[in-house]
Amino acid sequence: MKNPLNKRIPRMLTGNAGKMVAVLLFLVLSISLASGFLVAEHSLRIGYDNTFEEYNIEDGHFELLKEMSDPLAEVLKKEKLSIFTLFNKDLEIKENRVLRIYPVREEINRIALLEGAMPETDEEIVLERLFAGNNGYEVGSNVKLGAKAFWVSGIVAFSDYSSLFKNNADGLFDNIRFGIAGVNQKAFDVLEYNDLHYTYAWKNHDPDLTPEEKNDFADKILDIVKEHDLIKDFVRRADNQAICFAGEDFGNDRVFMMVFFYITIVIIAFLYVVVMRSTIELEAKSIGSLRALGYTNGELICHYSLLPLLVTLMGALIGNVLGYTLMKDAFIYIYTKSYSLIPAPVLWNAEAFVLTTLVPVLIILLIIYGFLPALLSLPIQKFLHNDLSRRKQKYAIHLGKLSFFTRFRLRIIFQNASAYLVLLVGILLGSLLMSAGLMLPPLLENHQQEVLDNQICAYQYILRMPVETADEQAEKFAVQSLELGEGTVQVLGIEDGSKFLPVASQGLQTGEAIFSNGLTSKYEIEKGEQLVLSKKYTDDTYSFELGDTVYYPAGFTIFISLDDFRTIFDCDDTYFTGYFTDHKLDDLEDIFVASIRTEGDLTFALDQLMDSMGQVFKVMAVFSVILFFVLIYVLSKQVVERNQQSIAMLKILGYENSEINNLYHVTTGLTVIFSFLISIPACKFILKIIFKQIMTKYIGWFDFYVAPWVYPAVVVSGLVSYLIIYVMQSKRTKGIYTAEFLKEME
Amino acid sequence: MLLEVKNISKSFHIGTHTIDVLKNISFQVERGKICTLLGPSGSGKSTLLNIIGGIEIPDRGSFYFDGIEISGHSEKTLGCYRRKRLGYVFQSYNLIPNLTLKENIESGAYLSDKPLDVNDLLYTLGLWDRQDQLPSQLSGGEQQRTAIGRAVIKNPDLLLCDEPTGALDYKTSREILALLEKVNQKYECTIMIVTHNEAIQRMADQIIRLHDGAIRSNENNTNKQKAAEIAW
Ligand SMILES: Nc1ncnc2c1ncn2[C@@H]1O[C@H](COP(=O)(O)OP(=O)(O)OP(=O)(O)O)[C@@H](O)[C@H]1O
Ligand SMILES: [Mg+2]
């Protein structure tokens, strides 16, 4: 027979409406965020993985100085690959806005049409989505390429440019100042340009080669091409950042996200336990008489767990619905703000369901059913006597000569210790989330400022070949990128007595190497230790002994003398890569200049990072404010409800509302403040550790920096949440009406 | 005259149904006296006491405390009245579960401008040895004595007791009555006791009987006995 007690459930639900709605909202928020994230990530990943076959993405490409010679074409024809022409032109269409234009391709690296139509006439152009969006172009807009006007017929995604890296060597992609466009062959042929790239892509005939075989095969192609023609660039697909970067970035945040999610779930479960406990305490006498009548413990456990169970299932249901709709779209929006991805249909994701619904529900059930039996298993007399304390406490803790109010408050804290503990843990977690969300933007800004303050020079010229300048202040340097694990280290050869680098002004000794601080911090290198680096695609290794560390936040760098550089890398005595200079060098012809790094390049990359990550930070901050709010609300309400009888009694005795608030709510407030006092130093400590962990995995290095306003902001938002709840709750104390209450008692 | 009740009426409405709980009640109580309010269950005793205690608001009529009209005032004024002038004791002791016995009594002392000495009172109540125990560790009689202590320590002008012995056994009930008598004599506080125990009236100065929400009789007890002499 159905347990008649369960008729109470709707009444319990309305009786606890405030708390339950708060917990439900929070549960919905957590589950929808987590499932939205996993679903978005999953469907983007599937979509991304599918592009390789669906859009026939190249196995690599190379760029020649001019069109391919016939002998090379002949030799390549005999290899097991197909060659596709992928010529493209770079054109500055506005100040600081470069478009790379391709003729529309049908075979290799196909284009996905997102909106509008592919170009048919000579006046039509399709633009890559991010560049178009960031620069205000839409279907129907006009674009001027040199003298010729085009109109945008469609918005597209290029399968070989999911991340918009202009050059494969660039540190970060740039989808504001750099874009891709497609026109028809006829329009392309007559197009003006700043740069024409004779690019050829290849596709292996055998799709099932292992990565090693692919690499060996690419080596072979490189040798063949080098033998016949002048080569400007050679990029295997695995090294092509424009193709691979997005894929590597997916799921980077996943572990982080899931850990926070599960901690949140555990906090919710404990909220339930605290709420259930106070319900049981309030109803102790009734429970006692029910047990006396013959109800079993099991029946009561069932009864008291029904409400949390209902709320949890409801939360899981709504959370999943929102996750698959709103949140998924939000996360896809965040990802597609950075990456030019080809959308994939949303797939039912069993893994996401298990991770964000099944596991959390199980965790909650486990905790509920772990605690409930213990709460209900006391002897019947204890319930009847309204004494649910577990300890054989003969005497109350002696509080000596403290003032009456202080002792009263301390008693409230002892009575509600478990609730306040949950509050403490929740505030710690919330502070952690929030300070993480708040600290990163200023950290990046700080890093950016530091990079600017410590940059070597205003312009860094990289040359295609060593050519002399007449400019006196320009200083020669040489650079070589080497590999260290996943990361890249620049080895810079500096002229003796360099005026750009104070460290080298005394002249660097032969064999002396100075490391940038990021490098020594990340890899924890001590003075005198050797660091072994390798050269990509070769077995060559180079070792450097740490002589000194210099503060240089721009990247992992080892500074050595130019002479050492030439010896170590086996170059001739006059070799150099480029110039450090204060101003532009006018006497260098453009064709010798490979690239110029300026201040803007340094900071732009970080602006970009901020732009794409900013949303996530905001979500974290908002989420933690909600966490504070829900926790403080539910727990302080719980404390009041648990003491309703006492509050009514205090009122009858003649206590004023303000005095009662002073006793109950101020106590909660003091606990909130105390929790923050503990949380902030703990946050500092934990964040430092987490940050270090993340940095060892990250390809670069940022110094740990928390802007001075971050922690105060966390505390203030917590206290403001508390104050709002205080106002709400003190209305409630007013509402505890004495006469009604006395009747209920009897 | 400490208390003057004039033409008080009170009804409750349940849906369309109206119960007239109190009908035109008038009586007076002198300072320093013990007054008992008797009547069968449902006759409106608790409701009347709660009106005098400022917990319930009458529909009609008024009452005066020390010559000042109390009825019809705001919740705030009523709170002040309870705080400064009254003590309250219930059948269920309603102690604050997480305060010790002594702290429960102190929660009353805090409210008063002229509280009695706690330690002295603890002796009077016979609770000195128990002062650090929590309510759940006390017997019913001890809890009731604590509840009386909490009300008395305020040194109130009027002590309202709603079935103070209702939940207690014979022996303990008599102890409580003796305590109330002691309080009345020692601290000169006026006491109103609601009860349906006919025997208790014998220790009272004034006996009021309610029936169906109306006063059936209101007389002075000419044959007042000591609490120790009462038996039933
Ligand atoms: N809030 C209320 N709503 C409706 N009816 C009420 C309410 N409070 C009391 N009553 C009714 O008023 C009547 C008198 O109640 P009251 O508690 O004053 O009786 P009593 O004389 O104290 O009885 P007892 O000796 O059983 O305690 C009862 O019939 C009760 O049902
Ligand atoms: Mg009654």
PDB file of N, CA, C and O in Angstrom, chain A residues 25-37 261 265 268 312-313 315-323 327 356-357 360-361 364 623:
ATOM      1  N   LEU A  25      17.064  25.627  -8.788  1.00  0.00           N
ATOM      2  CA  LEU A  25      17.655  26.551  -9.760  1.00  0.00           C
ATOM      3  C   LEU A  25      19.152  26.311  -9.899  1.00  0.00           C
ATOM      4  O   LEU A  25      19.701  26.279 -11.001  1.00  0.00           O
ATOM      5  N   PHE A  26      19.763  26.114  -8.769  1.00  0.00           N
ATOM      6  CA  PHE A  26      21.198  25.940  -8.761  1.00  0.00           C
ATOM      7  C   PHE A  26      21.588  24.633  -9.444  1.00  0.00           C
ATOM      8  O   PHE A  26      22.543  24.561 -10.225  1.00  0.00           O
ATOM      9  N   LEU A  27      20.792  23.608  -9.166  1.00  0.00           N
ATOM     10  CA  LEU A  27      21.022  22.307  -9.781  1.00  0.00           C
ATOM     11  C   LEU A  27      20.851  22.413 -11.293  1.00  0.00           C
ATOM     12  O   LEU A  27      21.660  21.910 -12.078  1.00  0.00           O
ATOM     13  N   VAL A  28      19.769  23.091 -11.687  1.00  0.00           N
ATOM     14  CA  VAL A  28      19.499  23.267 -13.115  1.00  0.00           C
ATOM     15  C   VAL A  28      20.661  24.015 -13.768  1.00  0.00           C
ATOM     16  O   VAL A  28      21.170  23.618 -14.813  1.00  0.00           O
ATOM     17  N   LEU A  29      21.109  25.056 -13.088  1.00  0.00           N
ATOM     18  CA  LEU A  29      22.207  25.853 -13.637  1.00  0.00           C
ATOM     19  C   LEU A  29      23.461  24.995 -13.808  1.00  0.00           C
ATOM     20  O   LEU A  29      24.082  24.980 -14.879  1.00  0.00           O
ATOM     21  N   SER A  30      23.815  24.238 -12.762  1.00  0.00           N
ATOM     22  CA  SER A  30      25.036  23.437 -12.827  1.00  0.00           C
ATOM     23  C   SER A  30      24.931  22.373 -13.906  1.00  0.00           C
ATOM     24  O   SER A  30      25.843  22.201 -14.718  1.00  0.00           O
ATOM     25  N   ILE A  31      23.811  21.643 -13.892  1.00  0.00           N
ATOM     26  CA  ILE A  31      23.690  20.535 -14.841  1.00  0.00           C
ATOM     27  C   ILE A  31      23.615  21.068 -16.260  1.00  0.00           C
ATOM     28  O   ILE A  31      24.233  20.519 -17.176  1.00  0.00           O
ATOM     29  N   SER A  32      22.888  22.176 -16.453  1.00  0.00           N
ATOM     30  CA  SER A  32      22.762  22.660 -17.828  1.00  0.00           C
ATOM     31  C   SER A  32      24.101  23.201 -18.320  1.00  0.00           C
ATOM     32  O   SER A  32      24.462  23.001 -19.480  1.00  0.00           O
ATOM     33  N   LEU A  33      24.847  23.846 -17.433  1.00  0.00           N
ATOM     34  CA  LEU A  33      26.169  24.334 -17.848  1.00  0.00           C
ATOM     35  C   LEU A  33      27.056  23.160 -18.245  1.00  0.00           C
ATOM     36  O   LEU A  33      27.687  23.171 -19.304  1.00  0.00           O
ATOM     37  N   ALA A  34      27.085  22.147 -17.364  1.00  0.00           N
ATOM     38  CA  ALA A  34      27.977  21.024 -17.639  1.00  0.00           C
ATOM     39  C   ALA A  34      27.540  20.266 -18.876  1.00  0.00           C
ATOM     40  O   ALA A  34      28.367  19.939 -19.735  1.00  0.00           O
ATOM     41  N   SER A  35      26.232  20.002 -19.008  1.00  0.00           N
ATOM     42  CA  SER A  35      25.831  19.194 -20.156  1.00  0.00           C
ATOM     43  C   SER A  35      25.917  20.030 -21.434  1.00  0.00           C
ATOM     44  O   SER A  35      26.325  19.536 -22.475  1.00  0.00           O
ATOM     45  N   GLY A  36      25.574  21.325 -21.335  1.00  0.00           N
ATOM     46  CA  GLY A  36      25.726  22.196 -22.501  1.00  0.00           C
ATOM     47  C   GLY A  36      27.160  22.216 -22.974  1.00  0.00           C
ATOM     48  O   GLY A  36      27.447  22.119 -24.181  1.00  0.00           O
ATOM     49  N   PHE A  37      28.071  22.288 -22.021  1.00  0.00           N
ATOM     50  CA  PHE A  37      29.481  22.320 -22.367  1.00  0.00           C
ATOM     51  C   PHE A  37      29.900  21.030 -23.066  1.00  0.00           C
ATOM     52  O   PHE A  37      30.510  21.051 -24.132  1.00  0.00           O
ATOM     53  N   PHE A 261      32.260  21.076 -11.413  1.00  0.00           N
ATOM     54  CA  PHE A 261      30.883  20.608 -11.469  1.00  0.00           C
ATOM     55  C   PHE A 261      30.614  19.604 -10.351  1.00  0.00           C
ATOM     56  O   PHE A 261      29.627  19.724  -9.619  1.00  0.00           O
ATOM     57  N   ILE A 265      28.092  19.646  -7.122  1.00  0.00           N
ATOM     58  CA  ILE A 265      27.070  18.627  -6.867  1.00  0.00           C
ATOM     59  C   ILE A 265      27.161  18.120  -5.434  1.00  0.00           C
ATOM     60  O   ILE A 265      26.150  17.963  -4.744  1.00  0.00           O
ATOM     61  N   ILE A 268      25.606  20.591  -3.212  1.00  0.00           N
ATOM     62  CA  ILE A 268      24.146  20.505  -3.261  1.00  0.00           C
ATOM     63  C   ILE A 268      23.659  19.336  -2.402  1.00  0.00           C
ATOM     64  O   ILE A 268      22.714  19.462  -1.632  1.00  0.00           O
ATOM     65  N   THR A 312      15.832  16.618  -7.294  1.00  0.00           N
ATOM     66  CA  THR A 312      17.016  16.272  -8.073  1.00  0.00           C
ATOM     67  C   THR A 312      16.635  15.819  -9.479  1.00  0.00           C
ATOM     68  O   THR A 312      17.230  16.255 -10.466  1.00  0.00           O
ATOM     69  N   LEU A 313      15.628  14.950  -9.550  1.00  0.00           N
ATOM     70  CA  LEU A 313      15.233  14.454 -10.866  1.00  0.00           C
ATOM     71  C   LEU A 313      14.697  15.589 -11.729  1.00  0.00           C
ATOM     72  O   LEU A 313      14.997  15.686 -12.927  1.00  0.00           O
ATOM     73  N   GLY A 315      15.532  18.696 -11.444  1.00  0.00           N
ATOM     74  CA  GLY A 315      16.698  19.497 -11.822  1.00  0.00           C
ATOM     75  C   GLY A 315      17.449  18.855 -12.971  1.00  0.00           C
ATOM     76  O   GLY A 315      17.872  19.533 -13.918  1.00  0.00           O
ATOM     77  N   ALA A 316      17.612  17.531 -12.919  1.00  0.00           N
ATOM     78  CA  ALA A 316      18.336  16.836 -13.972  1.00  0.00           C
ATOM     79  C   ALA A 316      17.591  16.969 -15.294  1.00  0.00           C
ATOM     80  O   ALA A 316      18.195  17.211 -16.347  1.00  0.00           O
ATOM     81  N   LEU A 317      16.281  16.842 -15.226  1.00  0.00           N
ATOM     82  CA  LEU A 317      15.460  16.914 -16.440  1.00  0.00           C
ATOM     83  C   LEU A 317      15.563  18.305 -17.071  1.00  0.00           C
ATOM     84  O   LEU A 317      15.941  18.456 -18.242  1.00  0.00           O
ATOM     85  N   ILE A 318      15.254  19.328 -16.262  1.00  0.00           N
ATOM     86  CA  ILE A 318      15.277  20.691 -16.798  1.00  0.00           C
ATOM     87  C   ILE A 318      16.701  21.051 -17.222  1.00  0.00           C
ATOM     88  O   ILE A 318      16.913  21.678 -18.261  1.00  0.00           O
ATOM     89  N   GLY A 319      17.669  20.625 -16.398  1.00  0.00           N
ATOM     90  CA  GLY A 319      19.067  20.923 -16.704  1.00  0.00           C
ATOM     91  C   GLY A 319      19.478  20.375 -18.054  1.00  0.00           C
ATOM     92  O   GLY A 319      20.150  21.037 -18.843  1.00  0.00           O
ATOM     93  N   ASN A 320      19.045  19.137 -18.333  1.00  0.00           N
ATOM     94  CA  ASN A 320      19.404  18.537 -19.616  1.00  0.00           C
ATOM     95  C   ASN A 320      18.722  19.239 -20.780  1.00  0.00           C
ATOM     96  O   ASN A 320      19.337  19.454 -21.822  1.00  0.00           O
ATOM     97  N   VAL A 321      17.449  19.575 -20.580  1.00  0.00           N
ATOM     98  CA  VAL A 321      16.731  20.271 -21.648  1.00  0.00           C
ATOM     99  C   VAL A 321      17.448  21.590 -21.963  1.00  0.00           C
ATOM    100  O   VAL A 321      17.753  21.897 -23.119  1.00  0.00           O
ATOM    101  N   LEU A 322      17.757  22.342 -20.916  1.00  0.00           N
ATOM    102  CA  LEU A 322      18.450  23.617 -21.126  1.00  0.00           C
ATOM    103  C   LEU A 322      19.848  23.386 -21.689  1.00  0.00           C
ATOM    104  O   LEU A 322      20.331  24.147 -22.513  1.00  0.00           O
ATOM    105  N   GLY A 323      20.485  22.323 -21.204  1.00  0.00           N
ATOM    106  CA  GLY A 323      21.832  22.015 -21.666  1.00  0.00           C
ATOM    107  C   GLY A 323      21.869  21.785 -23.161  1.00  0.00           C
ATOM    108  O   GLY A 323      22.748  22.295 -23.866  1.00  0.00           O
ATOM    109  N   MET A 327      22.241  26.341 -23.359  1.00  0.00           N
ATOM    110  CA  MET A 327      23.637  26.324 -22.932  1.00  0.00           C
ATOM    111  C   MET A 327      24.538  25.816 -24.044  1.00  0.00           C
ATOM    112  O   MET A 327      25.636  26.309 -24.236  1.00  0.00           O
ATOM    113  N   THR A 356      26.893  14.119 -16.703  1.00  0.00           N
ATOM    114  CA  THR A 356      26.249  15.302 -16.139  1.00  0.00           C
ATOM    115  C   THR A 356      24.906  14.991 -15.502  1.00  0.00           C
ATOM    116  O   THR A 356      24.335  15.857 -14.865  1.00  0.00           O
ATOM    117  N   THR A 357      24.391  13.793 -15.680  1.00  0.00           N
ATOM    118  CA  THR A 357      23.087  13.492 -15.109  1.00  0.00           C
ATOM    119  C   THR A 357      23.140  12.265 -14.219  1.00  0.00           C
ATOM    120  O   THR A 357      22.841  12.333 -13.033  1.00  0.00           O
ATOM    121  N   PRO A 360      25.952  12.646 -11.278  1.00  0.00           N
ATOM    122  CA  PRO A 360      25.542  13.568 -10.207  1.00  0.00           C
ATOM    123  C   PRO A 360      24.344  13.066  -9.410  1.00  0.00           C
ATOM    124  O   PRO A 360      24.337  13.158  -8.183  1.00  0.00           O
ATOM    125  N   VAL A 361      23.340  12.505 -10.104  1.00  0.00           N
ATOM    126  CA  VAL A 361      22.174  11.996  -9.384  1.00  0.00           C
ATOM    127  C   VAL A 361      22.612  10.890  -8.430  1.00  0.00           C
ATOM    128  O   VAL A 361      22.192  10.830  -7.273  1.00  0.00           O
ATOM    129  N   ILE A 364      24.351  12.380  -5.417  1.00  0.00           N
ATOM    130  CA  ILE A 364      23.382  12.963  -4.481  1.00  0.00           C
ATOM    131  C   ILE A 364      22.667  11.862  -3.706  1.00  0.00           C
ATOM    132  O   ILE A 364      22.541  11.922  -2.479  1.00  0.00           O
ATOM    133  N   PHE A 623      28.304  32.648 -12.096  1.00  0.00           N
ATOM    134  CA  PHE A 623      27.982  31.377 -11.459  1.00  0.00           C
ATOM    135  C   PHE A 623      28.348  31.411  -9.981  1.00  0.00           C
ATOM    136  O   PHE A 623      27.592  30.948  -9.131  1.00  0.00           O
TER     137      PHE A 623
END
